[in-house]
Amino acid sequence: MKFSSRQVEDIIIIPQYDWWSPTGPQGSLHKFNKVRANFIRKNLMNDAMPIETQEEYFSKFRVLDIGCGAGILSESLGRLGMGSVTGIDPTDKCVELAQAHLKLDADLAKKVTYKNTTVEALIDEKFNTNNNQSPHKDELYDLVCCSEVIEHVNDQQEFLRKCAKLVKPETGYFFLSTIAKTPESYFLTILMAEYVLRLVPKGTHEWNQYINVEDIEGALSSQAFRTVAKAGAMVTNPLTMEMDEFPNWLRGNYMILSKRLI
């Protein structure tokens, strides 16, 4: 996962904020987290239609959360009942914060772990690149998540290809959330969020790094993935900043769940 020097500086600064305060600087992320966790839960169940209960079905899942930050999504996935969740992040301070917060819940700590590493290093570990060996599919993941990360990556197509390699063939899923490259997204996520409402620090987003859902779908289709579901996410109450899912609006923040076919 390669970042520009500006983006690395931003990522290093982020851990100084109170990630875990719902009313703090990361409050909007907590609002969005409810939406993305529910999107993942319901669409996994709708697509698989397992004969067992949700608890039984999810208990078999090995999950990877790429760019986990302080662990907000990782912990939510653990609480959904996923069998194991591994969060990885290239910033050691983020991982330290995630590990510290995880200690507050002993039961959750049994299934969630964090590593200060990159996608590239994990692929080297799994695929044993030097010996040109591929891992058994059980060493890969039933669900790979990449939330609010790709807009900070320089080579987005290569990054998606690497993420796809970590998804279990035939049965695994890939979840991604990011921001579309549209005039609406510039207005909402930069002008409003950074300069007017000051929900996030100025310079957090770079509009030229945004990517549309069609480009994500095209890249994943070339890696033998099919789209399971996609939806936008918008603030529905400007007073409380509560967010909700909008299946037919993909011109700002959006989510997509895909399944690997082979």
mmCIF file of C-alpha atoms in Angstrom:
data_model
loop_
_atom_site.group_PDB
_atom_site.id
_atom_site.type_symbol
_atom_site.label_atom_id
_atom_site.label_comp_id
_atom_site.label_asym_id
_atom_site.label_seq_id
_atom_site.Cartn_x
_atom_site.Cartn_y
_atom_site.Cartn_z
ATOM 1 C CA MET A 1 0.000 0.000 0.000
ATOM 2 C CA LYS A 2 1.930 3.032 -1.222
ATOM 3 C CA PHE A 3 1.081 6.545 -0.147
ATOM 4 C CA SER A 4 2.281 9.979 -1.209
ATOM 5 C CA SER A 5 4.347 11.877 1.351
ATOM 6 C CA ARG A 6 1.376 14.177 2.078
ATOM 7 C CA GLN A 7 -0.886 11.208 2.747
ATOM 8 C CA VAL A 8 1.633 9.570 5.082
ATOM 9 C CA GLU A 9 1.768 12.774 7.126
ATOM 10 C CA ASP A 10 -2.024 12.835 7.345
ATOM 11 C CA ILE A 11 -2.185 9.226 8.497
ATOM 12 C CA ILE A 12 0.435 9.822 11.179
ATOM 13 C CA ILE A 13 -1.514 12.835 12.476
ATOM 14 C CA ILE A 14 -4.855 11.015 12.700
ATOM 15 C CA PRO A 15 -3.963 8.895 15.779
ATOM 16 C CA GLN A 16 -3.636 12.099 17.818
ATOM 17 C CA TYR A 17 -7.428 12.453 17.732
ATOM 18 C CA ASP A 18 -9.838 10.575 19.963
ATOM 19 C CA TRP A 19 -10.834 7.845 17.511
ATOM 20 C CA TRP A 20 -13.269 6.221 19.903
ATOM 21 C CA SER A 21 -15.372 9.212 20.966
ATOM 22 C CA PRO A 22 -18.707 9.201 19.060
ATOM 23 C CA THR A 23 -18.899 12.970 19.548
ATOM 24 C CA GLY A 24 -15.220 13.655 18.854
ATOM 25 C CA PRO A 25 -13.306 14.415 15.647
ATOM 26 C CA GLN A 26 -14.033 10.905 14.339
ATOM 27 C CA GLY A 27 -17.751 11.147 15.122
ATOM 28 C CA SER A 28 -18.752 11.020 11.452
ATOM 29 C CA LEU A 29 -16.799 7.787 11.056
ATOM 30 C CA HIS A 30 -18.760 6.245 13.922
ATOM 31 C CA LYS A 31 -22.019 7.267 12.234
ATOM 32 C CA PHE A 32 -20.878 5.718 8.969
ATOM 33 C CA ASN A 33 -19.640 2.602 10.742
ATOM 34 C CA LYS A 34 -23.201 1.674 11.725
ATOM 35 C CA VAL A 35 -24.239 1.900 8.072
ATOM 36 C CA ARG A 36 -21.340 -0.113 6.667
ATOM 37 C CA ALA A 37 -21.546 -2.842 9.318
ATOM 38 C CA ASN A 38 -25.249 -3.332 8.606
ATOM 39 C CA PHE A 39 -24.612 -3.286 4.838
ATOM 40 C CA ILE A 40 -22.036 -6.061 5.236
ATOM 41 C CA ARG A 41 -24.236 -8.134 7.549
ATOM 42 C CA LYS A 42 -27.446 -8.072 5.544
ATOM 43 C CA ASN A 43 -25.859 -8.542 2.116
ATOM 44 C CA LEU A 44 -23.702 -11.465 3.204
ATOM 45 C CA MET A 45 -26.808 -13.155 4.545
ATOM 46 C CA ASN A 46 -28.948 -12.268 1.526
ATOM 47 C CA ASP A 47 -26.377 -13.572 -0.938
ATOM 48 C CA ALA A 48 -25.437 -16.792 0.834
ATOM 49 C CA MET A 49 -28.900 -17.611 2.229
ATOM 50 C CA PRO A 50 -27.332 -20.111 4.651
ATOM 51 C CA ILE A 51 -29.456 -22.809 6.229
ATOM 52 C CA GLU A 52 -27.877 -22.088 9.609
ATOM 53 C CA THR A 53 -28.421 -19.004 11.754
ATOM 54 C CA GLN A 54 -26.473 -15.800 11.236
ATOM 55 C CA GLU A 55 -24.442 -16.560 14.345
ATOM 56 C CA GLU A 56 -23.534 -20.027 13.101
ATOM 57 C CA TYR A 57 -22.755 -18.825 9.579
ATOM 58 C CA PHE A 58 -20.539 -15.919 10.608
ATOM 59 C CA SER A 59 -18.706 -18.009 13.210
ATOM 60 C CA LYS A 60 -16.895 -19.744 10.335
ATOM 61 C CA PHE A 61 -15.629 -16.505 8.784
ATOM 62 C CA ARG A 62 -11.981 -15.464 8.720
ATOM 63 C CA VAL A 63 -11.995 -11.703 8.145
ATOM 64 C CA LEU A 64 -9.244 -9.289 7.107
ATOM 65 C CA ASP A 65 -9.706 -5.539 7.664
ATOM 66 C CA ILE A 66 -7.166 -3.667 5.515
ATOM 67 C CA GLY A 67 -6.239 -0.210 6.794
ATOM 68 C CA CYS A 68 -8.037 -0.840 10.076
ATOM 69 C CA GLY A 69 -6.980 2.410 11.750
ATOM 70 C CA ALA A 70 -7.925 2.269 15.430
ATOM 71 C CA GLY A 71 -10.148 -0.760 14.858
ATOM 72 C CA ILE A 72 -13.638 0.734 14.613
ATOM 73 C CA LEU A 73 -14.799 -1.581 11.818
ATOM 74 C CA SER A 74 -12.734 -4.530 13.065
ATOM 75 C CA GLU A 75 -14.468 -4.475 16.432
ATOM 76 C CA SER A 76 -17.889 -4.165 14.802
ATOM 77 C CA LEU A 77 -17.175 -7.204 12.642
ATOM 78 C CA GLY A 78 -16.149 -9.123 15.728
ATOM 79 C CA ARG A 79 -19.408 -8.173 17.430
ATOM 80 C CA LEU A 80 -21.340 -9.393 14.391
ATOM 81 C CA GLY A 81 -20.058 -12.833 15.338
ATOM 82 C CA MET A 82 -17.257 -13.336 12.824
ATOM 83 C CA GLY A 83 -15.052 -16.263 13.780
ATOM 84 C CA SER A 84 -11.827 -14.263 13.626
ATOM 85 C CA VAL A 85 -10.928 -10.744 12.535
ATOM 86 C CA THR A 86 -7.429 -9.544 11.666
ATOM 87 C CA GLY A 87 -6.943 -5.811 11.276
ATOM 88 C CA ILE A 88 -3.805 -4.573 9.525
ATOM 89 C CA ASP A 89 -2.497 -1.029 9.228
ATOM 90 C CA PRO A 90 0.855 0.409 8.078
ATOM 91 C CA THR A 91 0.827 3.004 10.871
ATOM 92 C CA ASP A 92 2.127 1.664 14.164
ATOM 93 C CA LYS A 93 0.372 4.345 16.234
ATOM 94 C CA CYS A 94 -3.001 3.307 14.821
ATOM 95 C CA VAL A 95 -2.340 -0.315 15.687
ATOM 96 C CA GLU A 96 -1.310 0.648 19.218
ATOM 97 C CA LEU A 97 -4.588 2.532 19.663
ATOM 98 C CA ALA A 98 -6.574 -0.402 18.291
ATOM 99 C CA GLN A 99 -4.847 -2.842 20.624
ATOM 100 C CA ALA A 100 -5.350 -0.574 23.624
ATOM 101 C CA HIS A 101 -9.081 -0.218 22.976
ATOM 102 C CA LEU A 102 -9.492 -3.941 22.369
ATOM 103 C CA LYS A 103 -8.248 -4.635 25.904
ATOM 104 C CA LEU A 104 -11.467 -3.090 27.209
ATOM 105 C CA ASP A 105 -13.433 -6.115 25.963
ATOM 106 C CA ALA A 106 -11.904 -9.444 26.971
ATOM 107 C CA ASP A 107 -14.379 -11.532 24.968
ATOM 108 C CA LEU A 108 -13.843 -9.531 21.792
ATOM 109 C CA ALA A 109 -10.078 -9.760 22.252
ATOM 110 C CA LYS A 110 -10.351 -13.525 21.808
ATOM 111 C CA LYS A 111 -11.363 -13.154 18.158
ATOM 112 C CA VAL A 112 -9.866 -9.810 17.017
ATOM 113 C CA THR A 113 -6.149 -9.251 16.444
ATOM 114 C CA TYR A 114 -4.128 -6.396 14.947
ATOM 115 C CA LYS A 115 -0.883 -6.309 12.985
ATOM 116 C CA ASN A 116 1.328 -3.396 11.984
ATOM 117 C CA THR A 117 1.870 -4.505 8.396
ATOM 118 C CA THR A 118 0.938 -3.847 4.762
ATOM 119 C CA VAL A 119 -1.011 -5.707 2.097
ATOM 120 C CA GLU A 120 2.245 -6.365 0.243
ATOM 121 C CA ALA A 121 3.894 -7.916 3.296
ATOM 122 C CA LEU A 122 0.844 -10.054 4.018
ATOM 123 C CA ILE A 123 0.811 -11.356 0.448
ATOM 124 C CA ASP A 124 4.501 -12.216 0.732
ATOM 125 C CA GLU A 125 3.714 -14.089 3.933
ATOM 126 C CA LYS A 126 0.691 -15.940 2.536
ATOM 127 C CA PHE A 127 2.017 -16.714 -0.910
ATOM 128 C CA ASN A 128 5.630 -17.340 0.073
ATOM 129 C CA THR A 129 6.654 -15.287 -2.951
ATOM 130 C CA ASN A 130 10.304 -16.270 -2.904
ATOM 131 C CA ASN A 131 9.437 -19.946 -3.334
ATOM 132 C CA ASN A 132 6.629 -19.239 -5.810
ATOM 133 C CA GLN A 133 4.115 -21.136 -3.695
ATOM 134 C CA SER A 134 0.400 -20.374 -3.378
ATOM 135 C CA PRO A 135 -1.408 -20.809 -0.066
ATOM 136 C CA HIS A 136 -4.148 -23.313 0.573
ATOM 137 C CA LYS A 137 -7.472 -21.498 0.235
ATOM 138 C CA ASP A 138 -8.152 -21.969 3.947
ATOM 139 C CA GLU A 139 -5.229 -19.625 4.629
ATOM 140 C CA LEU A 140 -7.060 -16.869 2.766
ATOM 141 C CA TYR A 141 -10.083 -14.902 3.979
ATOM 142 C CA ASP A 142 -13.840 -15.367 3.763
ATOM 143 C CA LEU A 143 -14.243 -11.600 3.900
ATOM 144 C CA VAL A 144 -11.696 -8.907 3.070
ATOM 145 C CA CYS A 145 -12.661 -5.336 3.966
ATOM 146 C CA CYS A 146 -11.075 -2.158 2.660
ATOM 147 C CA SER A 147 -12.942 0.838 4.035
ATOM 148 C CA GLU A 148 -11.918 4.449 3.397
ATOM 149 C CA VAL A 149 -8.465 3.378 2.219
ATOM 150 C CA ILE A 150 -8.260 3.253 -1.569
ATOM 151 C CA GLU A 151 -8.658 7.029 -1.922
ATOM 152 C CA HIS A 152 -5.273 7.331 -0.168
ATOM 153 C CA VAL A 153 -3.502 4.864 -2.475
ATOM 154 C CA ASN A 154 -1.487 5.935 -5.506
ATOM 155 C CA ASP A 155 -1.782 2.852 -7.748
ATOM 156 C CA GLN A 156 -5.405 1.946 -7.108
ATOM 157 C CA GLN A 157 -5.730 -0.776 -9.749
ATOM 158 C CA GLU A 158 -2.689 -2.633 -8.448
ATOM 159 C CA PHE A 159 -3.928 -2.234 -4.890
ATOM 160 C CA LEU A 160 -7.278 -3.807 -5.802
ATOM 161 C CA ARG A 161 -5.496 -6.682 -7.516
ATOM 162 C CA LYS A 162 -3.512 -7.356 -4.345
ATOM 163 C CA CYS A 163 -6.586 -7.180 -2.127
ATOM 164 C CA ALA A 164 -8.376 -9.633 -4.427
ATOM 165 C CA LYS A 165 -5.591 -12.189 -4.031
ATOM 166 C CA LEU A 166 -6.344 -12.442 -0.315
ATOM 167 C CA VAL A 167 -10.007 -13.383 -0.822
ATOM 168 C CA LYS A 168 -10.848 -17.086 -0.617
ATOM 169 C CA PRO A 169 -11.638 -18.486 -4.102
ATOM 170 C CA GLU A 170 -15.254 -19.399 -4.963
ATOM 171 C CA THR A 171 -16.772 -18.468 -1.610
ATOM 172 C CA GLY A 172 -14.989 -15.343 -0.366
ATOM 173 C CA TYR A 173 -16.253 -11.758 -0.344
ATOM 174 C CA PHE A 174 -14.621 -8.355 -0.742
ATOM 175 C CA PHE A 175 -16.119 -5.226 0.844
ATOM 176 C CA LEU A 176 -14.949 -1.760 -0.116
ATOM 177 C CA SER A 177 -16.136 1.712 0.777
ATOM 178 C CA THR A 178 -14.775 4.951 -0.624
ATOM 179 C CA ILE A 179 -15.870 8.170 -2.342
ATOM 180 C CA ALA A 180 -16.989 8.726 -5.935
ATOM 181 C CA LYS A 181 -15.196 11.272 -8.103
ATOM 182 C CA THR A 182 -18.084 13.650 -8.826
ATOM 183 C CA PRO A 183 -18.936 17.343 -8.332
ATOM 184 C CA GLU A 184 -21.318 16.286 -5.559
ATOM 185 C CA SER A 185 -18.545 14.499 -3.670
ATOM 186 C CA TYR A 186 -16.284 17.541 -3.887
ATOM 187 C CA PHE A 187 -19.035 19.704 -2.418
ATOM 188 C CA LEU A 188 -19.991 17.248 0.340
ATOM 189 C CA THR A 189 -16.680 15.736 1.447
ATOM 190 C CA ILE A 190 -14.298 18.635 0.913
ATOM 191 C CA LEU A 191 -16.099 21.985 0.882
ATOM 192 C CA MET A 192 -18.714 21.039 3.487
ATOM 193 C CA ALA A 193 -16.951 18.387 5.585
ATOM 194 C CA GLU A 194 -13.529 20.052 5.719
ATOM 195 C CA TYR A 195 -14.164 23.787 5.389
ATOM 196 C CA VAL A 196 -17.736 24.516 6.508
ATOM 197 C CA LEU A 197 -18.730 21.895 9.083
ATOM 198 C CA ARG A 198 -15.116 20.980 9.945
ATOM 199 C CA LEU A 199 -16.017 17.350 10.491
ATOM 200 C CA VAL A 200 -12.518 16.307 9.430
ATOM 201 C CA PRO A 201 -9.227 18.236 9.198
ATOM 202 C CA LYS A 202 -8.550 20.295 6.083
ATOM 203 C CA GLY A 203 -6.572 18.312 3.531
ATOM 204 C CA THR A 204 -7.916 14.937 4.667
ATOM 205 C CA HIS A 205 -9.324 14.261 1.207
ATOM 206 C CA GLU A 206 -7.867 14.727 -2.253
ATOM 207 C CA TRP A 207 -10.584 14.785 -4.907
ATOM 208 C CA ASN A 208 -8.267 13.538 -7.666
ATOM 209 C CA GLN A 209 -7.801 10.335 -5.664
ATOM 210 C CA TYR A 210 -11.522 9.550 -5.544
ATOM 211 C CA ILE A 211 -12.727 6.635 -7.671
ATOM 212 C CA ASN A 212 -16.144 5.801 -9.111
ATOM 213 C CA VAL A 213 -17.968 2.554 -8.455
ATOM 214 C CA GLU A 214 -17.830 1.598 -12.152
ATOM 215 C CA ASP A 215 -14.032 1.609 -11.984
ATOM 216 C CA ILE A 216 -14.080 -0.579 -8.882
ATOM 217 C CA GLU A 217 -16.482 -3.021 -10.516
ATOM 218 C CA GLY A 218 -14.398 -3.153 -13.682
ATOM 219 C CA ALA A 219 -11.197 -3.889 -11.791
ATOM 220 C CA LEU A 220 -12.843 -6.586 -9.671
ATOM 221 C CA SER A 221 -14.612 -8.147 -12.652
ATOM 222 C CA SER A 222 -11.223 -8.665 -14.291
ATOM 223 C CA GLN A 223 -10.243 -10.621 -11.161
ATOM 224 C CA ALA A 224 -13.351 -12.854 -11.443
ATOM 225 C CA PHE A 225 -15.560 -11.067 -8.921
ATOM 226 C CA ARG A 226 -19.278 -10.373 -9.265
ATOM 227 C CA THR A 227 -21.065 -7.513 -7.569
ATOM 228 C CA VAL A 228 -23.385 -8.644 -4.773
ATOM 229 C CA ALA A 229 -24.636 -5.225 -3.671
ATOM 230 C CA LYS A 230 -23.741 -1.550 -3.807
ATOM 231 C CA ALA A 231 -25.192 1.509 -2.102
ATOM 232 C CA GLY A 232 -24.424 5.083 -1.215
ATOM 233 C CA ALA A 233 -24.342 6.551 2.286
ATOM 234 C CA MET A 234 -25.578 10.028 3.158
ATOM 235 C CA VAL A 235 -26.310 12.167 6.198
ATOM 236 C CA THR A 236 -30.063 12.114 6.810
ATOM 237 C CA ASN A 237 -30.199 14.413 9.836
ATOM 238 C CA PRO A 238 -27.866 17.443 9.743
ATOM 239 C CA LEU A 239 -28.440 18.076 13.448
ATOM 240 C CA THR A 240 -27.341 14.658 14.680
ATOM 241 C CA MET A 241 -25.285 13.786 11.550
ATOM 242 C CA GLU A 242 -26.957 10.378 11.443
ATOM 243 C CA MET A 243 -26.346 8.521 8.185
ATOM 244 C CA ASP A 244 -28.317 5.988 6.201
ATOM 245 C CA GLU A 245 -27.966 3.790 3.143
ATOM 246 C CA PHE A 246 -29.145 4.952 -0.287
ATOM 247 C CA PRO A 247 -29.033 2.112 -2.858
ATOM 248 C CA ASN A 248 -29.657 4.365 -5.863
ATOM 249 C CA TRP A 249 -27.229 7.187 -5.049
ATOM 250 C CA LEU A 250 -23.563 6.409 -5.698
ATOM 251 C CA ARG A 251 -22.174 9.880 -6.289
ATOM 252 C CA GLY A 252 -20.656 10.486 -2.856
ATOM 253 C CA ASN A 253 -19.694 7.990 -0.156
ATOM 254 C CA TYR A 254 -20.542 4.486 -1.309
ATOM 255 C CA MET A 255 -20.098 0.812 -0.437
ATOM 256 C CA ILE A 256 -19.765 -2.273 -2.596
ATOM 257 C CA LEU A 257 -19.724 -5.979 -1.737
ATOM 258 C CA SER A 258 -18.370 -8.443 -4.311
ATOM 259 C CA LYS A 259 -17.904 -12.207 -4.371
ATOM 260 C CA ARG A 260 -14.932 -14.064 -5.801
ATOM 261 C CA LEU A 261 -16.065 -16.679 -8.321
ATOM 262 C CA ILE A 262 -12.852 -18.643 -8.974
#
